[in-house]
Amino acid sequence: MTARAIPDDSGNDLWVLGAVCLAGLMMPLSFTGPAVALPAIGRELGGSPVALAWVVNAFVLCFGSFVMAAGALADQLGRKRLFAIGVAGFGLLSLVLGFAPSVVALDLLRGAQGVAASIAMAGGAASLAQEFEGPARTRAFSLLGTSFGIGLAFGPILAGALVETLGWRAIFLAGAAIAVPVLAFGVPRMRESRDPGATGVDWPGLFSFTAALGLLTFGIMQGPQDGWGSPVVLGLLLGAGAMLALFVAIETRVRRPMLDLSLFRYPRFVGAQFLPIATAVCFVVPLVLLPVRFIGAEGMSEIEAGGLMIALSAPMAVVPFLAGLLARRIPAAVLSAVGLLIAALGLGWLAAVPVGAEAMTLALPMLVIGIGTGLPWGLMDDLSVSVVPRERAGMATGIFSTMRVAGEAVAIAAAGALVVALGQSDLHRAAGEGARVADAVNALAGGDMGRAEALLPGFGRAALAQAYGGAFQAMLAVLVVATLVAALAAYVLLRRRETAQRNVEVCEAR
């Protein structure tokens, strides 16, 4: 099937694709850039390791919490309108972030930027789903994935260059500069579309889900700091469970829920949701945590770390588009599973590389991870909307994006907490409980080797780097197992003989 005929302005579908893909370039830089810049931000603004971690997590958390509501708003108020509001808000907040006076202000503004990003991408992706169908829609979403990939490929090196030449604030100002042509040339040529059956936003569902995700993320991050059995951490985790239960109760009772839980009865839909979880584990976690390791434990400069990260991210500029072409002949389940197996192999290879190894020794397994991840990355956006009616594309996009970004938020927090916990355990055995081990490991986790050396003067830089490197390698081994489990689950569920048309008919019957 070819692209759907357009009644008026028949060339507008290409403008929609161009505008959404250009907006897609903004998101990776705002995601990977701060990860490269965290050590520099800490040197200028100070702040605890947890506060610095929220520079990344606040964006991811707010994006994941609000994206389902953004999809519902796009269905009700118009996809073009929400896309324009989101891009404008993202650009304005990027400009303000460039002048943030403190880490607390940076964290708060990053959360607001995450909300704006969710509005932009929900409106943009839903517009693509309306403009294209069949193989044309697969190609369109593959191009969107490629746009993300280009941003991911060049984001780390661009961020490193900006930090070393203009300072970390330039990373955010670059996002504002990209928003301008999207608003000036893309948005005016987009067509408006809505879901005529949309009834509003499920605000109780939004608030309960946001509370659950926020409490869970904060609890995971705080665990190594206060101890997993501390009242604060237990309270956070129990609160997250309570909010999640409340969210499920709300969604099963409202007439038009933010998240249609009945869709999770269908195996192919569930299988599609495992793909963003898997890519969060095998790709996004290394994307965020490796620059800190390179700058802190390996002693690289920001531009050196950014350059090395290209080995991980560069395949995303090509492989997702190739995956869309291969999907014409090879089932998406097979392509996705093979890709995740390749990524798991790369993670295992990287886990065997010690701190202090040559750059090429690190680059090769990172390249394998990027190639493997690119296969499901180029397919999962289209899979997320192929199992629901086209007029509910906003909801489908919201559910998928929530699974993707919520999975990323939890995975990043859990992996970082695991590195800190394992590092504390190793150094406690060597230095004893009386030493300021926790503060030193937190400093290492934030890329501040100088502070770690000052806190533990009896250890040399090499010993501290090896301790941190051992914890990092153990964390990578855990990621290997998690990736393999997610790959198996996605393959089994996506291969079930339940067609997308049957899912559509069931949804329409509701």
XYZ file of C-alpha atoms in Angstrom:
510
model
C 0.000 0.000 0.000
C 1.278 3.458 -0.813
C 0.985 6.678 1.083
C -2.578 7.798 1.677
C -3.894 10.340 -0.779
C -4.098 13.892 0.543
C -7.203 15.869 -0.395
C -5.536 19.286 -0.332
C -1.909 20.392 -0.549
C -0.827 16.913 -1.571
C 2.861 17.608 -0.971
C 2.401 18.415 2.683
C 3.194 14.893 3.821
C 6.856 15.509 2.981
C 6.823 18.770 4.948
C 5.358 16.910 7.927
C 8.075 14.278 7.671
C 10.813 16.893 7.362
C 9.571 18.978 10.304
C 9.162 16.014 12.628
C 12.539 14.523 11.676
C 14.300 17.872 12.197
C 12.657 18.159 15.597
C 13.887 14.644 16.237
C 17.447 15.896 15.890
C 16.977 18.166 18.918
C 16.100 15.417 21.370
C 19.307 13.302 21.274
C 21.523 16.340 21.873
C 19.437 17.329 24.897
C 19.756 13.742 26.140
C 23.387 12.848 25.416
C 24.863 16.338 25.749
C 24.314 16.746 29.503
C 25.729 13.247 30.077
C 29.019 14.347 28.498
C 28.859 17.699 30.304
C 28.083 16.417 33.843
C 31.682 16.618 35.115
C 32.011 20.163 33.752
C 28.651 21.160 35.252
C 29.750 19.770 38.607
C 33.017 21.711 38.489
C 31.231 25.017 37.821
C 27.988 24.704 39.802
C 28.902 22.094 42.419
C 26.082 19.983 43.805
C 25.820 16.471 45.194
C 26.121 13.430 42.901
C 22.380 12.800 43.217
C 21.606 16.407 42.272
C 23.905 16.150 39.244
C 22.311 12.858 38.203
C 18.946 14.620 38.089
C 20.267 16.811 35.249
C 19.753 13.729 33.058
C 17.011 11.974 35.009
C 14.699 14.999 35.366
C 14.419 15.291 31.590
C 13.860 11.562 31.091
C 11.432 11.276 33.984
C 9.217 14.196 32.951
C 9.270 13.131 29.316
C 8.148 9.633 30.251
C 5.544 10.809 32.731
C 3.804 13.296 30.466
C 4.057 11.719 27.026
C 0.830 9.709 27.317
C -1.091 12.810 28.341
C 0.582 14.657 25.473
C -0.689 12.008 23.064
C -4.223 12.433 24.414
C -3.954 16.212 24.108
C -2.713 15.840 20.525
C -5.766 13.713 19.680
C -8.100 16.291 21.226
C -6.543 19.697 20.482
C -4.736 18.884 17.259
C -1.446 17.233 16.378
C -0.034 20.267 14.562
C -0.925 22.629 17.414
C 0.671 20.428 20.061
C 3.757 19.883 17.922
C 4.200 23.653 17.500
C 3.665 24.312 21.226
C 6.127 21.594 22.171
C 8.868 22.747 19.796
C 8.447 26.375 20.875
C 8.540 25.443 24.552
C 11.559 23.218 24.041
C 13.441 25.984 22.246
C 12.594 28.619 24.859
C 13.560 26.375 27.772
C 16.800 25.437 26.011
C 17.613 29.136 25.836
C 16.864 29.643 29.544
C 18.884 26.547 30.480
C 21.928 28.186 28.947
C 21.828 30.724 31.789
C 20.897 28.438 34.727
C 22.536 29.767 37.938
C 22.570 26.543 39.978
C 22.178 22.780 39.795
C 18.733 23.009 41.403
C 17.583 25.483 38.745
C 19.109 23.264 36.079
C 17.236 20.221 37.382
C 13.893 22.059 37.479
C 14.319 23.518 34.011
C 15.346 20.127 32.635
C 12.114 18.667 33.975
C 10.118 21.374 32.209
C 12.131 20.754 29.051
C 11.183 17.086 29.251
C 7.490 18.023 29.305
C 7.948 20.242 26.240
C 9.833 17.461 24.443
C 7.024 14.987 25.154
C 4.459 17.388 23.690
C 6.558 17.934 20.564
C 7.229 14.263 19.900
C 3.702 13.041 20.677
C 2.216 15.591 18.310
C 4.856 14.977 15.652
C 4.705 11.178 15.695
C 0.887 11.180 15.676
C 0.997 13.510 12.644
C 3.220 11.028 10.830
C 0.799 8.211 11.604
C -2.030 10.268 10.099
C -0.137 11.218 6.926
C 1.192 7.761 6.046
C 0.015 4.167 6.166
C 1.301 0.736 5.196
C 4.879 0.497 3.881
C 5.011 4.289 3.518
C 4.387 4.660 7.240
C 7.106 2.113 7.991
C 9.557 4.138 5.898
C 8.459 7.401 7.510
C 8.999 6.091 11.031
C 12.290 4.539 9.943
C 13.390 8.002 8.788
C 12.309 9.416 12.141
C 14.413 6.745 13.839
C 17.294 7.645 11.539
C 16.928 11.303 12.533
C 17.235 10.313 16.161
C 20.188 8.200 15.122
C 21.963 11.090 13.419
C 21.484 13.150 16.560
C 22.790 10.286 18.659
C 25.721 9.718 16.307
C 26.991 13.282 16.335
C 25.567 14.417 19.682
C 28.421 13.162 21.899
C 31.251 14.604 19.800
C 29.349 17.871 19.312
C 28.701 18.056 23.052
C 32.346 17.385 23.834
C 33.496 20.038 21.384
C 31.014 22.582 22.749
C 32.047 21.909 26.360
C 35.757 22.337 25.604
C 35.429 25.394 23.335
C 32.354 27.332 24.524
C 31.444 25.662 27.821
C 28.631 23.321 28.826
C 25.946 26.013 28.504
C 26.385 26.013 24.729
C 24.858 22.517 24.605
C 21.463 23.891 25.612
C 21.732 26.972 23.403
C 22.261 24.662 20.409
C 18.844 23.101 21.058
C 17.242 26.531 20.903
C 18.952 27.225 17.561
C 17.561 24.029 15.991
C 13.995 24.848 17.076
C 13.926 28.039 15.005
C 13.850 26.503 11.474
C 11.294 23.881 12.579
C 8.921 26.638 13.666
C 9.702 28.914 10.722
C 9.593 26.473 7.810
C 8.034 23.197 8.948
C 5.063 23.994 11.171
C 3.321 26.466 8.783
C 3.098 23.737 6.117
C 1.743 21.003 8.399
C -1.948 20.097 8.295
C -4.082 19.839 11.399
C -5.655 16.530 12.469
C -7.615 15.381 15.499
C -9.381 12.340 16.915
C -13.114 13.201 16.699
C -13.817 10.839 19.594
C -11.277 12.379 21.993
C -12.815 13.413 25.309
C -9.977 15.012 27.280
C -6.981 14.182 29.424
C -7.068 11.613 32.196
C -5.542 13.916 34.821
C -5.893 11.502 37.803
C -4.125 8.854 35.746
C -1.404 11.308 34.758
C -0.711 12.440 38.318
C -0.710 8.920 39.798
C 1.585 7.595 37.064
C 3.979 10.543 37.402
C 4.096 10.058 41.170
C 4.774 6.326 40.791
C 7.599 6.815 38.304
C 9.146 9.703 40.252
C 9.078 7.894 43.594
C 10.516 4.730 42.049
C 13.352 6.588 40.312
C 14.194 8.639 43.402
C 14.093 5.540 45.599
C 16.467 3.651 43.323
C 18.889 6.579 43.191
C 18.771 7.117 46.936
C 19.236 3.438 47.839
C 23.055 3.362 47.758
C 23.204 6.699 49.613
C 20.951 5.905 52.598
C 20.918 2.092 52.463
C 18.182 -0.036 50.917
C 16.654 -0.759 54.303
C 16.450 2.882 55.400
C 12.983 4.298 56.171
C 13.377 6.945 53.472
C 14.170 4.476 50.701
C 11.542 1.974 51.821
C 8.993 4.765 52.008
C 9.821 5.893 48.484
C 9.574 2.390 47.038
C 6.361 1.548 48.897
C 4.912 4.882 47.814
C 5.773 4.051 44.205
C 3.961 0.726 44.530
C 0.909 2.396 46.036
C 0.776 5.027 43.289
C 1.112 2.352 40.619
C -1.777 0.401 42.126
C -3.841 3.599 42.218
C -2.974 4.289 38.585
C -4.147 0.815 37.510
C -7.363 1.240 39.485
C -8.036 4.611 37.855
C -7.317 3.353 34.334
C -9.726 0.420 34.679
C -12.594 2.731 35.692
C -12.409 5.837 33.501
C -14.285 5.834 30.186
C -11.331 7.069 28.094
C -8.162 6.115 30.000
C -4.741 7.604 29.401
C -3.412 4.065 29.039
C -5.803 1.481 27.635
C -4.829 -1.493 29.802
C -6.980 -3.850 27.734
C -4.399 -3.608 24.942
C -1.966 -5.535 27.119
C -4.123 -8.632 26.650
C -2.804 -8.948 23.115
C 0.608 -10.637 22.831
C 1.913 -8.639 19.843
C 1.188 -5.358 21.578
C 3.000 -6.523 24.712
C 5.897 -7.761 22.601
C 6.269 -4.348 20.988
C 6.591 -2.756 24.442
C 9.545 -5.010 25.320
C 11.610 -3.469 22.529
C 11.992 0.021 24.075
C 12.755 -1.592 27.427
C 15.478 -3.699 25.807
C 17.036 -0.766 23.965
C 16.996 1.287 27.158
C 19.029 -1.429 28.861
C 21.514 -2.249 26.108
C 21.997 1.183 24.533
C 20.696 4.145 26.532
C 22.366 3.149 29.804
C 25.850 2.895 28.215
C 25.120 6.081 26.254
C 24.620 8.007 29.503
C 27.099 6.306 31.828
C 30.091 5.650 29.553
C 31.059 9.340 29.089
C 31.282 9.726 32.866
C 33.533 6.661 33.066
C 35.732 7.918 30.236
C 36.162 11.373 31.773
C 36.447 10.239 35.391
C 38.088 6.814 35.539
C 39.837 6.849 32.136
C 41.017 10.472 32.441
C 39.829 11.565 28.995
C 38.887 15.105 28.063
C 35.297 15.902 27.134
C 36.060 15.988 23.430
C 37.995 12.703 23.624
C 35.086 11.056 25.431
C 32.599 12.461 22.928
C 34.702 11.240 20.035
C 34.897 7.729 21.435
C 31.129 7.677 21.975
C 30.661 7.926 18.204
C 31.531 4.221 18.041
C 28.360 3.501 20.040
C 26.052 6.051 18.471
C 27.151 6.290 14.811
C 25.331 3.102 13.708
C 22.078 4.820 14.687
C 22.496 7.135 11.701
C 22.224 4.205 9.257
C 21.012 0.948 10.792
C 17.442 2.025 11.734
C 16.752 3.000 8.113
C 18.239 -0.271 6.861
C 16.019 -2.114 9.336
C 12.963 -0.547 7.703
C 14.115 -1.835 4.308
C 14.915 -5.304 5.620
C 11.474 -5.520 7.273
C 9.938 -5.913 3.792
C 11.432 -9.429 3.588
C 12.276 -10.415 7.174
C 9.725 -10.464 10.034
C 10.159 -7.649 12.537
C 10.305 -10.164 15.383
C 13.327 -11.901 13.835
C 15.138 -8.655 13.019
C 14.549 -7.258 16.494
C 15.653 -10.414 18.288
C 18.805 -10.752 16.184
C 19.656 -7.117 16.830
C 19.254 -7.471 20.585
C 21.386 -10.630 20.595
C 24.136 -8.707 18.770
C 23.831 -5.870 21.300
C 24.095 -8.336 24.198
C 27.250 -9.771 22.622
C 28.711 -6.272 22.446
C 27.839 -5.576 26.077
C 29.540 -8.799 27.161
C 32.610 -7.897 25.130
C 32.716 -4.404 26.653
C 32.366 -5.873 30.152
C 35.628 -7.734 29.591
C 37.559 -4.536 28.770
C 39.346 -3.149 31.859
C 39.886 0.501 32.746
C 42.978 1.863 31.016
C 42.554 -0.106 27.798
C 43.284 1.533 24.459
C 40.511 3.473 22.759
C 40.159 0.960 19.920
C 39.688 -1.854 22.407
C 36.722 0.053 23.803
C 35.406 1.242 20.422
C 34.933 -2.176 18.816
C 32.432 -3.607 21.333
C 30.658 -0.245 21.449
C 30.252 -0.407 17.665
C 28.729 -3.888 17.968
C 26.246 -2.614 20.579
C 25.210 0.263 18.321
C 24.740 -1.957 15.268
C 22.656 -4.471 17.197
C 20.455 -1.849 18.835
C 19.805 -0.113 15.519
C 17.726 -3.014 14.188
C 14.862 -2.892 16.725
C 15.280 0.903 16.984
C 14.233 1.323 13.353
C 11.159 -0.902 13.684
C 9.589 -0.339 17.073
C 8.012 3.073 16.392
C 5.915 1.685 13.566
C 5.086 -1.473 15.520
C 3.741 0.688 18.339
C 1.016 2.214 16.148
C 0.270 -0.746 13.875
C -1.921 -2.472 16.468
C -4.432 0.330 17.093
C -6.833 2.302 14.863
C -5.153 5.183 13.048
C -7.397 7.764 14.685
C -6.062 6.660 18.087
C -2.472 7.136 16.955
C -1.854 9.715 19.668
C -2.691 7.223 22.405
C -0.586 4.481 20.797
C 2.365 6.823 20.445
C 1.929 7.911 24.044
C 1.901 4.350 25.376
C 4.979 3.388 23.387
C 6.911 6.544 24.241
C 6.028 6.101 27.897
C 7.352 2.550 27.904
C 10.485 3.757 26.146
C 11.269 6.744 28.330
C 9.993 5.291 31.612
C 12.177 2.267 30.914
C 15.120 4.561 30.222
C 14.573 6.538 33.430
C 14.388 3.428 35.598
C 17.255 1.684 33.766
C 19.602 4.675 34.079
C 18.792 5.126 37.756
C 19.144 1.404 38.499
C 22.420 1.026 36.595
C 23.920 4.089 38.275
C 22.812 2.858 41.692
C 24.294 -0.564 40.966
C 27.682 0.927 40.059
C 27.711 2.980 43.271
C 26.645 0.023 45.425
C 29.233 -2.334 43.926
C 31.957 0.309 44.137
C 31.163 0.983 47.792
C 31.294 -2.727 48.548
C 34.730 -3.152 46.961
C 36.243 -0.071 48.594
C 34.723 -0.868 51.995
C 36.583 -4.173 51.959
C 39.837 -2.373 51.203
C 39.451 0.824 53.235
C 37.156 -0.200 56.077
C 33.816 1.170 57.132
C 35.284 4.269 58.765
C 36.626 5.741 55.565
C 34.623 8.180 53.487
C 34.025 5.512 50.910
C 30.462 6.431 49.994
C 31.381 10.028 49.204
C 34.407 8.891 47.197
C 32.387 6.443 45.099
C 29.736 9.094 44.505
C 32.472 11.432 43.305
C 33.762 8.735 40.947
C 30.255 8.088 39.674
C 30.014 11.793 38.854
C 33.364 11.796 37.039
C 35.235 13.746 39.744
C 38.413 11.737 40.269
C 40.169 14.614 42.062
C 37.562 14.722 44.835
C 37.667 10.944 45.210
C 41.448 11.062 45.663
C 41.093 13.804 48.280
C 38.534 11.774 50.218
C 40.638 8.585 50.132
C 44.252 9.804 50.134
C 45.543 6.312 50.896
C 44.416 5.149 47.461
C 46.112 6.210 44.277
C 44.286 7.269 41.137
C 44.942 3.898 39.509
C 43.466 1.942 42.442
C 40.341 4.094 42.538
C 39.910 3.811 38.775
C 40.235 0.031 38.935
C 37.677 -0.205 41.756
C 35.207 1.894 39.802
C 35.982 -0.024 36.614
C 35.286 -3.355 38.296
C 31.898 -2.124 39.485
C 31.137 -0.807 35.995
C 32.040 -4.148 34.413
C 29.770 -6.018 36.817
C 26.935 -3.634 35.947
C 27.471 -4.354 32.236
C 27.191 -8.078 32.929
C 23.786 -7.461 34.509
C 22.759 -5.510 31.409
C 23.687 -8.506 29.239
C 21.266 -10.742 31.124
C 18.487 -8.143 31.068
C 18.914 -7.613 27.311
C 18.724 -11.339 26.583
C 15.571 -11.737 28.671
C 13.890 -8.805 26.910
C 14.963 -10.119 23.489
C 13.442 -13.529 24.174
C 10.191 -12.044 25.470
C 9.842 -9.691 22.482
C 10.536 -12.467 19.969
C 8.087 -14.949 21.466
C 5.274 -12.415 21.765
C 5.758 -10.720 18.391
C 5.800 -14.075 16.601
C 2.355 -14.991 17.888
C -0.127 -15.449 15.037
C -2.252 -12.497 15.957
C -2.486 -9.985 13.131
C -2.524 -6.249 13.502
C -5.920 -6.159 11.756
C -7.472 -8.366 14.398
C -6.171 -6.040 17.100
C -7.647 -3.076 15.251
C -11.025 -4.771 14.980
C -11.069 -5.612 18.680
C -10.117 -2.030 19.617
C -12.801 -0.610 17.337
C -15.404 -2.961 18.815
C -14.702 -1.517 22.262
